[in-house]
Amino acid sequence: MASTWPKNVDPSLWRDAEDIVRTSNNLNEIESVCKFLLIPEDAAMMLYERPGSILHGLCRGKGIHKSKRRKAKAKEIVETIRGSSVSGQTWDGNWIIPAILSADKEIEWIAKELDTQIHSALCMFSFSDLVSFSIARNSSISVFFDAMSNLFNELAQNVGVDGVPANLLLLQKEVQHPLSHWIVSSTIESVTSPFSRPEPSDALQFLLDPIRKVFENQPSVPQVLEELRILEARFKLRINNRRTLDRRTLDDTPLSIDLTLWDSIRVGRLDHLARSHTDCVVSLFSTLSVGDVLQNLRGMKDISKNWVDLSDDISVCLTLDRKLTGQFMKLAKRFLDLKNVHSATAVGMALWISDFRCPPQWSTDWGVINPEGNFAGCRSFMDENHCLPCLMAYTADLRGSLSQIFRFAEYIGSYPIYEQNVARRGKGFGEGVEQKIGHEEKYIWEETSRWADLWEWFSIWHCISRK
C-alpha cells in the first residue's frame, strides 16, 4: 500500500493513520482517518479485516444494513463517511460560449447564471474531495476542474480569432464567483499570452492552501484530524450548506484553522471571554455613524463581520463537540449580564443552526437570544434595557425610519463604556440630514455641522438624564 501514499507528505503520518484504522477501538478516530487521510479503497480494505463488532459500530446511524457482506459493508461505510462522491460530468457550460458571442442575452443575466451554476456544481463535492485533491491531486473534483479547463479552451479558441469581444470584457466586471472570474479573465489573458495554461484550481486556493498547510511541519495524526475538522466545518458554513449565492459564498478569504474560542470554552474561561469580546464590540459601536448603518459602510460591515465570525466559530466548536452547548448558553448569559445583546444573539444563532433543544433551566435566556421571529425575544429585551443591540434584528427598520435611528441610539447611548467615548469624542452615534422629496420620504445622509450639533446634544442629554 505504500505506493498509494501521497509523495509530498511525510510517510510516517500515513503509517500512523493506517495503524489507527487497523488497531484502534475508537470509532470516531477511525471515521476521521477514513474520511480525511486514506485513499477510499485502502480504507475499505483495512476495515474489511477488522472484527465484526467494529464494523457494526461504524454502521450505526448510517443506514447501512448489517446483513451485507463484509467487503460491501466496509466499502459502503467508507463512502458514507466521506460523503457522496460525484462521478462523471458535474456541469455543462457549453451554453456560455454562444451566449457571450451573441447579443441575445444580457451580460448581467449571463454573469448571474454562470455564478449560480458553478456554485451549485461546487456544492456537490465534499470536503474530503478537496483534501484528496490538495495532497494527491487524486479526487472526483478533478472531473469538475477538467470541465472548467475544457470550457476555457473552447472559449479561448473562439475569442482568439477576432480579438476579445466587448461582451467578455463587460462580463469580467459582472461575474462574482472566483471560478467564474477565472474562466473569463483567463480567456481574456489568452489573447495576449496564447501559451499560458492556467489551472482552474488556482481560483480555489483559498480552500486548498489551508488544507495543504495542515500537513506541513510533520504534524501528528490527532493534530491533523482536529485542524481538518475545523476547516471542514468552515467549508460547510461558507459553501457546502449554502445553496444560494450570497456575500459569504463569494468570499475568497482563506479558510482559517485558528479557533482560539475552542480552547477558551473548553477550559471554562467564560468571564474573561465575555468581557474581552464585549470590549471589542464596544469599540466597534463607538465609532459607528448613521451613514455606516444606512449605506452599509465600513462601520456597519465591521460590526456584522464581528457577529458572523463569533457565530461561525461557535458553530465550528459545536461541530467538534456537541456537549459544549451548555457552556455556550453560560457564555450567552454572561453576555446578557453585560447587556451585550449583539454577541448573545450570535451565540443564539449558532445554537439554533445546530438544532439546539433548550432545557428548562435556560428557557428565559434562550427566549432572548433565539433568532426565531426575527429575534422577537431580543427585541423585547432591548426595549427594556440600554445595551449593545443586535443589528440583525433592526437593520431594515433603521434604514427606513428616522424614529428608529433615535430608538437605536437609546440602546447604545447610555451603555456605560459608550458614555465615556461620547464624553471623550464630543459626539456619539453619527451625523445625518433628512430630506423629503415629493410625497415620498427619503433620507440622504451626509456629514454636516448641523446634525453633529444635534447629535452631540442628544448624546449628552442621554448621559445627564440617567444620573
Tab-separated table of C-alpha atoms in Angstrom:
chain	number	residue	atom	x	y	z
A	1	MET	CA	0.000	0.000	0.000
A	2	ALA	CA	2.969	2.318	0.269
A	3	SER	CA	2.663	3.089	-3.429
A	4	THR	CA	-0.644	4.868	-2.797
A	5	TRP	CA	0.751	7.295	-0.222
A	6	PRO	CA	0.945	10.922	-1.425
A	7	LYS	CA	4.614	11.662	-2.050
A	8	ASN	CA	4.520	15.238	-0.754
A	9	VAL	CA	3.618	14.249	2.833
A	10	ASP	CA	5.761	12.517	5.467
A	11	PRO	CA	5.106	8.737	5.097
A	12	SER	CA	5.094	8.313	8.879
A	13	LEU	CA	1.797	10.201	9.013
A	14	TRP	CA	0.142	7.653	6.735
A	15	ARG	CA	1.620	4.716	8.652
A	16	ASP	CA	0.209	6.134	11.893
A	17	ALA	CA	-3.139	6.673	10.185
A	18	GLU	CA	-3.199	3.096	8.934
A	19	ASP	CA	-2.381	1.793	12.429
A	20	ILE	CA	-5.421	3.639	13.793
A	21	VAL	CA	-7.779	2.024	11.279
A	22	ARG	CA	-6.225	-1.411	11.822
A	23	THR	CA	-5.983	-1.443	15.623
A	24	SER	CA	-7.932	1.392	17.307
A	25	ASN	CA	-11.257	0.772	19.047
A	26	ASN	CA	-12.121	4.494	18.986
A	27	LEU	CA	-14.845	4.664	16.317
A	28	ASN	CA	-14.705	8.461	15.991
A	29	GLU	CA	-10.962	8.330	15.382
A	30	ILE	CA	-11.348	5.560	12.806
A	31	GLU	CA	-14.056	7.531	10.990
A	32	SER	CA	-11.942	10.705	10.855
A	33	VAL	CA	-8.931	8.848	9.446
A	34	CYS	CA	-11.055	7.125	6.789
A	35	LYS	CA	-12.688	10.448	5.959
A	36	PHE	CA	-9.573	12.562	5.505
A	37	LEU	CA	-6.320	10.634	5.410
A	38	LEU	CA	-6.643	7.390	3.484
A	39	ILE	CA	-7.483	6.551	-0.091
A	40	PRO	CA	-11.034	5.098	-0.005
A	41	GLU	CA	-10.044	1.718	-1.471
A	42	ASP	CA	-7.250	1.308	1.092
A	43	ALA	CA	-9.517	2.326	3.976
A	44	ALA	CA	-12.223	-0.136	2.900
A	45	MET	CA	-9.720	-2.994	2.699
A	46	MET	CA	-8.420	-2.257	6.204
A	47	LEU	CA	-11.947	-2.112	7.646
A	48	TYR	CA	-12.747	-5.402	5.932
A	49	GLU	CA	-10.073	-7.026	8.098
A	50	ARG	CA	-11.441	-5.600	11.385
A	51	PRO	CA	-13.673	-7.589	13.791
A	52	GLY	CA	-17.410	-7.586	13.147
A	53	SER	CA	-18.083	-5.529	16.292
A	54	ILE	CA	-16.079	-2.614	14.838
A	55	LEU	CA	-17.947	-2.787	11.542
A	56	HIS	CA	-21.307	-2.954	13.326
A	57	GLY	CA	-20.345	0.086	15.407
A	58	LEU	CA	-19.354	2.051	12.308
A	59	CYS	CA	-22.644	1.108	10.598
A	60	ARG	CA	-24.713	2.540	13.430
A	61	GLY	CA	-26.726	5.590	12.377
A	62	LYS	CA	-25.642	5.432	8.733
A	63	GLY	CA	-28.492	3.389	7.272
A	64	ILE	CA	-26.164	0.518	6.313
A	65	HIS	CA	-27.780	-2.905	6.566
A	66	LYS	CA	-25.847	-5.198	8.885
A	67	SER	CA	-26.584	-8.275	6.797
A	68	LYS	CA	-24.439	-7.078	3.907
A	69	ARG	CA	-21.282	-8.987	3.018
A	70	ARG	CA	-18.240	-7.724	4.889
A	71	LYS	CA	-16.470	-6.357	1.820
A	72	ALA	CA	-19.525	-4.481	0.552
A	73	LYS	CA	-20.253	-3.261	4.064
A	74	ALA	CA	-16.706	-1.906	4.539
A	75	LYS	CA	-16.867	-0.100	1.188
A	76	GLU	CA	-20.227	1.491	1.974
A	77	ILE	CA	-19.012	2.599	5.402
A	78	VAL	CA	-16.110	4.497	3.831
A	79	GLU	CA	-18.324	6.021	1.125
A	80	THR	CA	-20.852	7.175	3.720
A	81	ILE	CA	-18.167	8.616	6.000
A	82	ARG	CA	-16.518	10.562	3.195
A	83	GLY	CA	-19.766	11.913	1.778
A	84	SER	CA	-21.357	11.317	-1.606
A	85	SER	CA	-18.655	11.138	-4.238
A	86	VAL	CA	-19.509	12.786	-7.551
A	87	SER	CA	-18.641	10.896	-10.697
A	88	GLY	CA	-18.968	11.838	-14.341
A	89	GLN	CA	-19.867	15.253	-15.736
A	90	THR	CA	-20.901	17.660	-12.994
A	91	TRP	CA	-21.546	20.766	-15.056
A	92	ASP	CA	-22.065	21.578	-18.708
A	93	GLY	CA	-21.033	25.121	-19.563
A	94	ASN	CA	-21.365	24.864	-23.315
A	95	TRP	CA	-24.262	27.323	-23.260
A	96	ILE	CA	-21.968	30.170	-22.224
A	97	ILE	CA	-19.985	30.377	-25.462
A	98	PRO	CA	-22.894	31.236	-27.798
A	99	ALA	CA	-24.399	33.402	-25.046
A	100	ILE	CA	-21.247	35.544	-24.814
A	101	LEU	CA	-20.595	35.740	-28.544
A	102	SER	CA	-24.183	36.751	-29.345
A	103	ALA	CA	-26.118	39.800	-28.264
A	104	ASP	CA	-29.241	37.843	-27.344
A	105	LYS	CA	-28.555	37.621	-23.609
A	106	GLU	CA	-27.910	40.451	-21.186
A	107	ILE	CA	-24.478	40.416	-19.571
A	108	GLU	CA	-25.987	40.631	-16.089
A	109	TRP	CA	-28.060	37.509	-16.757
A	110	ILE	CA	-25.056	35.584	-18.120
A	111	ALA	CA	-22.941	36.538	-15.084
A	112	LYS	CA	-25.602	35.559	-12.565
A	113	GLU	CA	-26.352	32.275	-14.343
A	114	LEU	CA	-22.658	31.391	-14.589
A	115	ASP	CA	-22.034	32.199	-10.925
A	116	THR	CA	-25.085	30.233	-9.794
A	117	GLN	CA	-24.365	27.124	-11.852
A	118	ILE	CA	-20.704	26.961	-10.861
A	119	HIS	CA	-21.548	27.357	-7.180
A	120	SER	CA	-24.220	24.650	-7.401
A	121	ALA	CA	-21.716	22.281	-9.027
A	122	LEU	CA	-19.073	23.018	-6.380
A	123	CYS	CA	-21.588	22.279	-3.603
A	124	MET	CA	-21.875	18.709	-4.903
A	125	PHE	CA	-18.390	17.881	-3.621
A	126	SER	CA	-17.453	17.042	-0.062
A	127	PHE	CA	-14.585	18.474	1.932
A	128	SER	CA	-12.929	15.049	1.685
A	129	ASP	CA	-12.744	15.566	-2.089
A	130	LEU	CA	-10.831	18.805	-1.528
A	131	VAL	CA	-8.437	17.104	0.907
A	132	SER	CA	-7.710	14.306	-1.572
A	133	PHE	CA	-7.061	16.812	-4.339
A	134	SER	CA	-4.867	19.014	-2.131
A	135	ILE	CA	-2.468	16.275	-1.033
A	136	ALA	CA	-2.533	13.932	-4.044
A	137	ARG	CA	-4.485	15.654	-6.860
A	138	ASN	CA	-6.490	12.450	-6.958
A	139	SER	CA	-10.157	13.227	-6.422
A	140	SER	CA	-13.524	13.226	-8.127
A	141	ILE	CA	-13.351	17.021	-8.108
A	142	SER	CA	-10.716	16.674	-10.841
A	143	VAL	CA	-13.595	15.938	-13.253
A	144	PHE	CA	-15.114	19.293	-12.361
A	145	PHE	CA	-11.811	21.079	-12.907
A	146	ASP	CA	-11.452	19.315	-16.271
A	147	ALA	CA	-14.848	20.702	-17.293
A	148	MET	CA	-13.645	24.187	-16.337
A	149	SER	CA	-10.460	23.746	-18.381
A	150	ASN	CA	-12.391	22.490	-21.401
A	151	LEU	CA	-14.696	25.492	-21.261
A	152	PHE	CA	-11.717	27.839	-21.053
A	153	ASN	CA	-10.007	26.159	-24.036
A	154	GLU	CA	-13.118	26.367	-26.219
A	155	LEU	CA	-13.822	29.941	-25.210
A	156	ALA	CA	-10.209	30.959	-25.835
A	157	GLN	CA	-10.274	29.404	-29.305
A	158	ASN	CA	-13.444	31.298	-30.207
A	159	VAL	CA	-12.329	34.720	-29.000
A	160	GLY	CA	-8.762	34.399	-30.237
A	161	VAL	CA	-9.820	34.798	-33.846
A	162	ASP	CA	-11.179	38.336	-33.786
A	163	GLY	CA	-9.770	39.582	-30.513
A	164	VAL	CA	-11.575	39.965	-27.192
A	165	PRO	CA	-15.285	40.696	-27.706
A	166	ALA	CA	-16.748	43.612	-25.789
A	167	ASN	CA	-19.240	41.281	-24.120
A	168	LEU	CA	-16.414	39.330	-22.483
A	169	LEU	CA	-14.842	42.492	-21.079
A	170	LEU	CA	-18.210	43.515	-19.647
A	171	LEU	CA	-18.727	40.020	-18.243
A	172	GLN	CA	-15.381	40.224	-16.429
A	173	LYS	CA	-16.773	43.133	-14.390
A	174	GLU	CA	-20.053	41.385	-13.595
A	175	VAL	CA	-19.076	37.847	-12.526
A	176	GLN	CA	-18.513	37.326	-8.794
A	177	HIS	CA	-17.697	33.668	-8.175
A	178	PRO	CA	-13.910	33.007	-8.096
A	179	LEU	CA	-14.196	30.245	-10.719
A	180	SER	CA	-16.385	32.378	-12.985
A	181	HIS	CA	-13.824	35.137	-12.769
A	182	TRP	CA	-11.053	32.647	-13.539
A	183	ILE	CA	-12.784	31.460	-16.729
A	184	VAL	CA	-13.402	34.965	-18.057
A	185	SER	CA	-10.089	36.521	-17.002
A	186	SER	CA	-8.022	33.560	-18.246
A	187	THR	CA	-9.798	33.720	-21.607
A	188	ILE	CA	-9.012	37.422	-21.956
A	189	GLU	CA	-5.367	36.853	-20.980
A	190	SER	CA	-5.057	34.033	-23.515
A	191	VAL	CA	-5.388	36.568	-26.348
A	192	THR	CA	-2.122	38.247	-25.348
A	193	SER	CA	-0.496	35.129	-23.835
A	194	PRO	CA	-1.650	32.237	-26.036
A	195	PHE	CA	0.758	29.704	-24.497
A	196	SER	CA	-0.341	30.206	-20.902
A	197	ARG	CA	-2.018	27.194	-19.289
A	198	PRO	CA	-3.870	28.402	-16.181
A	199	GLU	CA	-5.281	25.859	-13.753
A	200	PRO	CA	-8.887	26.216	-12.536
A	201	SER	CA	-7.799	25.042	-9.096
A	202	ASP	CA	-5.868	28.338	-8.834
A	203	ALA	CA	-9.214	30.056	-8.278
A	204	LEU	CA	-9.891	27.898	-5.206
A	205	GLN	CA	-6.597	28.363	-3.413
A	206	PHE	CA	-8.498	29.974	-0.544
A	207	LEU	CA	-9.893	26.477	0.068
A	208	LEU	CA	-6.921	24.335	-0.972
A	209	ASP	CA	-3.968	26.206	0.564
A	210	PRO	CA	-5.224	25.976	4.186
A	211	ILE	CA	-5.578	22.205	3.711
A	212	ARG	CA	-2.011	21.868	2.437
A	213	LYS	CA	-0.704	23.889	5.374
A	214	VAL	CA	-2.220	21.360	7.777
A	215	PHE	CA	0.273	18.781	6.546
A	216	GLU	CA	3.355	20.989	6.894
A	217	ASN	CA	5.932	20.644	9.691
A	218	GLN	CA	5.416	16.892	10.194
A	219	PRO	CA	2.258	17.116	12.340
A	220	SER	CA	0.790	14.244	14.339
A	221	VAL	CA	-2.372	12.441	13.255
A	222	PRO	CA	-4.545	13.892	16.094
A	223	GLN	CA	-3.383	17.423	15.248
A	224	VAL	CA	-4.092	16.921	11.541
A	225	LEU	CA	-7.548	15.487	12.226
A	226	GLU	CA	-8.551	18.330	14.549
A	227	GLU	CA	-7.425	21.024	12.092
A	228	LEU	CA	-9.144	19.296	9.175
A	229	ARG	CA	-12.376	19.055	11.173
A	230	ILE	CA	-12.168	22.802	11.803
A	231	LEU	CA	-11.642	23.512	8.099
A	232	GLU	CA	-14.445	21.137	7.127
A	233	ALA	CA	-16.872	22.914	9.456
A	234	ARG	CA	-15.894	26.284	7.972
A	235	PHE	CA	-16.218	24.895	4.435
A	236	LYS	CA	-19.748	23.707	5.165
A	237	LEU	CA	-20.745	27.007	6.745
A	238	ARG	CA	-19.441	29.075	3.863
A	239	ILE	CA	-20.087	26.875	0.824
A	240	ASN	CA	-21.433	23.356	1.200
A	241	ASN	CA	-24.544	24.229	3.228
A	242	ARG	CA	-25.363	27.426	1.305
A	243	ARG	CA	-27.134	26.545	-1.910
A	244	THR	CA	-27.790	30.143	-2.929
A	245	LEU	CA	-25.230	32.779	-3.801
A	246	ASP	CA	-24.610	35.492	-1.243
A	247	ARG	CA	-21.756	37.577	0.066
A	248	ARG	CA	-20.393	34.710	2.178
A	249	THR	CA	-20.373	32.084	-0.582
A	250	LEU	CA	-18.479	34.529	-2.808
A	251	ASP	CA	-15.922	35.335	-0.118
A	252	ASP	CA	-12.454	34.206	-1.187
A	253	THR	CA	-10.779	34.804	2.176
A	254	PRO	CA	-8.755	31.680	3.045
A	255	LEU	CA	-10.426	29.279	5.463
A	256	SER	CA	-8.968	29.727	8.934
A	257	ILE	CA	-7.585	26.957	11.111
A	258	ASP	CA	-7.427	29.337	14.060
A	259	LEU	CA	-10.072	28.642	16.698
A	260	THR	CA	-8.979	30.317	19.937
A	261	LEU	CA	-12.579	30.149	21.140
A	262	TRP	CA	-12.278	26.344	21.144
A	263	ASP	CA	-9.510	26.430	23.770
A	264	SER	CA	-11.135	29.147	25.888
A	265	ILE	CA	-14.538	27.491	26.064
A	266	ARG	CA	-13.117	24.066	26.931
A	267	VAL	CA	-11.157	25.390	29.918
A	268	GLY	CA	-14.149	27.426	31.090
A	269	ARG	CA	-12.738	30.962	30.787
A	270	LEU	CA	-16.238	32.326	30.271
A	271	ASP	CA	-15.983	35.583	32.259
A	272	HIS	CA	-12.738	36.604	30.569
A	273	LEU	CA	-14.107	35.604	27.165
A	274	ALA	CA	-17.345	37.562	27.626
A	275	ARG	CA	-15.639	40.712	28.876
A	276	SER	CA	-12.868	40.780	26.269
A	277	HIS	CA	-15.331	40.207	23.427
A	278	THR	CA	-17.691	42.856	24.814
A	279	ASP	CA	-14.830	45.372	24.986
A	280	CYS	CA	-14.153	44.684	21.308
A	281	VAL	CA	-17.820	45.187	20.409
A	282	VAL	CA	-17.976	48.458	22.374
A	283	SER	CA	-15.040	49.824	20.378
A	284	LEU	CA	-16.831	48.940	17.134
A	285	PHE	CA	-20.113	50.573	18.157
A	286	SER	CA	-18.388	53.698	19.499
A	287	THR	CA	-17.202	54.660	16.005
A	288	LEU	CA	-20.435	53.772	14.181
A	289	SER	CA	-22.116	56.558	12.212
A	290	VAL	CA	-25.613	56.896	10.829
A	291	GLY	CA	-24.145	56.745	7.329
A	292	ASP	CA	-22.482	53.434	8.164
A	293	VAL	CA	-25.848	51.921	9.065
A	294	LEU	CA	-27.952	53.343	6.271
A	295	GLN	CA	-25.448	52.800	3.476
A	296	ASN	CA	-23.858	49.627	4.886
A	297	LEU	CA	-20.419	51.220	5.021
A	298	ARG	CA	-17.309	50.034	6.819
A	299	GLY	CA	-18.508	50.604	10.389
A	300	MET	CA	-21.619	48.543	9.780
A	301	LYS	CA	-19.684	45.846	7.926
A	302	ASP	CA	-17.158	45.569	10.766
A	303	ILE	CA	-19.943	45.037	13.292
A	304	SER	CA	-21.673	42.494	11.045
A	305	LYS	CA	-18.398	40.647	10.495
A	306	ASN	CA	-17.773	40.508	14.249
A	307	TRP	CA	-21.238	38.969	14.735
A	308	VAL	CA	-20.865	36.440	11.908
A	309	ASP	CA	-17.327	35.448	12.943
A	310	LEU	CA	-18.407	34.735	16.518
A	311	SER	CA	-21.450	32.763	15.375
A	312	ASP	CA	-19.341	30.768	12.912
A	313	ASP	CA	-16.655	29.992	15.496
A	314	ILE	CA	-19.311	28.709	17.881
A	315	SER	CA	-20.855	26.586	15.114
A	316	VAL	CA	-17.429	25.078	14.438
A	317	CYS	CA	-16.934	24.311	18.139
A	318	LEU	CA	-20.338	22.628	18.293
A	319	THR	CA	-19.424	20.572	15.231
A	320	LEU	CA	-16.323	19.355	17.057
A	321	ASP	CA	-18.127	18.708	20.358
A	322	ARG	CA	-21.903	18.825	20.736
A	323	LYS	CA	-21.533	18.598	24.515
A	324	LEU	CA	-20.430	22.254	24.619
A	325	THR	CA	-23.968	23.598	24.213
A	326	GLY	CA	-24.255	24.140	27.974
A	327	GLN	CA	-21.009	26.124	28.028
A	328	PHE	CA	-22.228	28.363	25.241
A	329	MET	CA	-25.536	29.013	26.974
A	330	LYS	CA	-23.500	30.101	30.008
A	331	LEU	CA	-21.481	32.379	27.720
A	332	ALA	CA	-24.694	33.872	26.318
A	333	LYS	CA	-25.857	34.503	29.897
A	334	ARG	CA	-22.582	36.346	30.619
A	335	PHE	CA	-23.138	38.496	27.522
A	336	LEU	CA	-26.692	39.343	28.612
A	337	ASP	CA	-25.467	40.254	32.104
A	338	LEU	CA	-23.099	42.714	30.374
A	339	LYS	CA	-26.024	43.995	28.258
A	340	ASN	CA	-24.213	42.775	25.162
A	341	VAL	CA	-27.192	41.576	23.124
A	342	HIS	CA	-25.098	41.769	19.949
A	343	SER	CA	-22.841	38.879	20.991
A	344	ALA	CA	-25.527	36.961	22.884
A	345	THR	CA	-27.651	36.656	19.734
A	346	ALA	CA	-24.616	35.458	17.773
A	347	VAL	CA	-24.443	32.598	20.270
A	348	GLY	CA	-28.167	32.056	19.809
A	349	MET	CA	-27.875	31.820	16.034
A	350	ALA	CA	-25.101	29.199	16.259
A	351	LEU	CA	-27.096	27.113	18.739
A	352	TRP	CA	-30.241	27.391	16.617
A	353	ILE	CA	-28.382	26.224	13.487
A	354	SER	CA	-27.145	23.210	15.462
A	355	ASP	CA	-30.767	22.215	16.301
A	356	PHE	CA	-30.320	23.109	19.952
A	357	ARG	CA	-33.059	21.818	22.258
A	358	CYS	CA	-33.289	24.200	25.175
A	359	PRO	CA	-33.546	22.579	28.629
A	360	PRO	CA	-35.935	24.222	31.122
A	361	GLN	CA	-33.194	25.904	33.156
A	362	TRP	CA	-32.150	28.026	30.153
A	363	SER	CA	-35.621	28.877	28.832
A	364	THR	CA	-35.534	32.544	29.926
A	365	ASP	CA	-32.159	33.333	28.346
A	366	TRP	CA	-32.970	31.255	25.263
A	367	GLY	CA	-36.125	33.299	24.834
A	368	VAL	CA	-33.933	36.397	24.429
A	369	ILE	CA	-31.274	35.025	22.069
A	370	ASN	CA	-33.450	32.673	19.976
A	371	PRO	CA	-33.374	34.035	16.379
A	372	GLU	CA	-36.902	32.858	15.560
A	373	GLY	CA	-39.400	35.562	14.669
A	374	ASN	CA	-36.582	37.907	13.604
A	375	PHE	CA	-35.166	37.848	17.128
A	376	ALA	CA	-38.528	38.736	18.678
A	377	GLY	CA	-37.272	37.907	22.169
A	378	CYS	CA	-34.221	40.125	21.931
A	379	ARG	CA	-36.361	42.993	20.634
A	380	SER	CA	-38.387	42.857	23.851
A	381	PHE	CA	-35.188	42.683	25.917
A	382	MET	CA	-33.732	45.697	24.112
A	383	ASP	CA	-36.922	47.697	24.673
A	384	GLU	CA	-36.375	47.286	28.406
A	385	ASN	CA	-32.586	47.651	28.610
A	386	HIS	CA	-29.907	50.026	27.391
A	387	CYS	CA	-27.474	47.702	25.673
A	388	LEU	CA	-25.250	46.869	22.750
A	389	PRO	CA	-28.049	45.955	20.339
A	390	CYS	CA	-28.462	43.197	17.819
A	391	LEU	CA	-28.290	44.967	14.478
A	392	MET	CA	-29.530	41.844	12.683
A	393	ALA	CA	-32.991	42.479	14.140
A	394	TYR	CA	-33.151	46.192	13.339
A	395	THR	CA	-31.223	46.825	10.128
A	396	ALA	CA	-34.314	47.088	7.929
A	397	ASP	CA	-36.055	49.330	10.482
A	398	LEU	CA	-33.030	51.601	10.806
A	399	ARG	CA	-32.841	52.113	7.062
A	400	GLY	CA	-36.480	53.107	6.824
A	401	SER	CA	-37.284	55.360	9.753
A	402	LEU	CA	-35.659	58.321	11.458
A	403	SER	CA	-37.526	57.484	14.666
A	404	GLN	CA	-35.867	54.065	14.707
A	405	ILE	CA	-32.469	55.755	14.370
A	406	PHE	CA	-33.133	57.605	17.618
A	407	ARG	CA	-34.554	54.450	19.219
A	408	PHE	CA	-31.403	52.605	18.216
A	409	ALA	CA	-29.310	55.373	19.760
A	410	GLU	CA	-31.203	54.931	23.018
A	411	TYR	CA	-29.955	51.336	23.192
A	412	ILE	CA	-26.304	52.258	22.999
A	413	GLY	CA	-26.343	55.935	24.038
A	414	SER	CA	-26.278	55.139	27.726
A	415	TYR	CA	-24.241	51.952	27.656
A	416	PRO	CA	-21.614	52.592	30.407
A	417	ILE	CA	-18.420	52.365	28.358
A	418	TYR	CA	-20.092	54.129	25.440
A	419	GLU	CA	-20.770	57.170	27.675
A	420	GLN	CA	-17.021	57.536	28.179
A	421	ASN	CA	-16.485	57.502	24.435
A	422	VAL	CA	-19.185	60.154	23.951
A	423	ALA	CA	-17.579	62.388	26.563
A	424	ARG	CA	-14.152	61.926	25.044
A	425	ARG	CA	-15.147	62.323	21.375
A	426	GLY	CA	-17.798	65.019	21.857
A	427	LYS	CA	-20.427	63.212	19.799
A	428	GLY	CA	-21.988	59.823	19.565
A	429	PHE	CA	-23.574	57.559	17.032
A	430	GLY	CA	-23.438	59.680	13.866
A	431	GLU	CA	-24.467	62.564	11.685
A	432	GLY	CA	-27.108	62.929	9.003
A	433	VAL	CA	-29.692	65.086	7.271
A	434	GLU	CA	-33.283	64.135	6.454
A	435	GLN	CA	-34.733	65.394	3.190
A	436	LYS	CA	-38.237	64.972	1.798
A	437	ILE	CA	-38.650	64.529	-1.922
A	438	GLY	CA	-42.243	64.955	-3.164
A	439	HIS	CA	-44.728	62.810	-1.245
A	440	GLU	CA	-42.143	60.085	-0.673
A	441	GLU	CA	-39.918	60.286	2.374
A	442	LYS	CA	-36.283	59.545	1.618
A	443	TYR	CA	-33.102	60.012	3.633
A	444	ILE	CA	-29.894	61.399	2.254
A	445	TRP	CA	-27.236	61.109	4.913
A	446	GLU	CA	-24.093	63.250	4.944
A	447	GLU	CA	-21.658	64.778	7.397
A	448	THR	CA	-22.921	68.237	8.480
A	449	SER	CA	-22.230	70.524	11.405
A	450	ARG	CA	-25.990	70.925	11.946
A	451	TRP	CA	-26.525	67.223	12.614
A	452	ALA	CA	-23.292	66.984	14.576
A	453	ASP	CA	-24.602	69.646	16.956
A	454	LEU	CA	-27.973	67.890	17.192
A	455	TRP	CA	-26.385	64.512	17.881
A	456	GLU	CA	-23.981	65.918	20.456
A	457	TRP	CA	-26.949	67.418	22.309
A	458	PHE	CA	-28.853	64.137	22.053
A	459	SER	CA	-25.919	62.090	23.403
A	460	ILE	CA	-25.193	64.487	26.268
A	461	TRP	CA	-28.894	64.514	27.180
A	462	HIS	CA	-28.798	60.715	27.475
A	463	CYS	CA	-25.807	60.866	29.811
A	464	ILE	CA	-27.383	63.569	32.021
A	465	SER	CA	-30.861	62.046	32.106
A	466	ARG	CA	-29.554	58.812	33.628
A	467	LYS	CA	-27.738	60.495	36.532
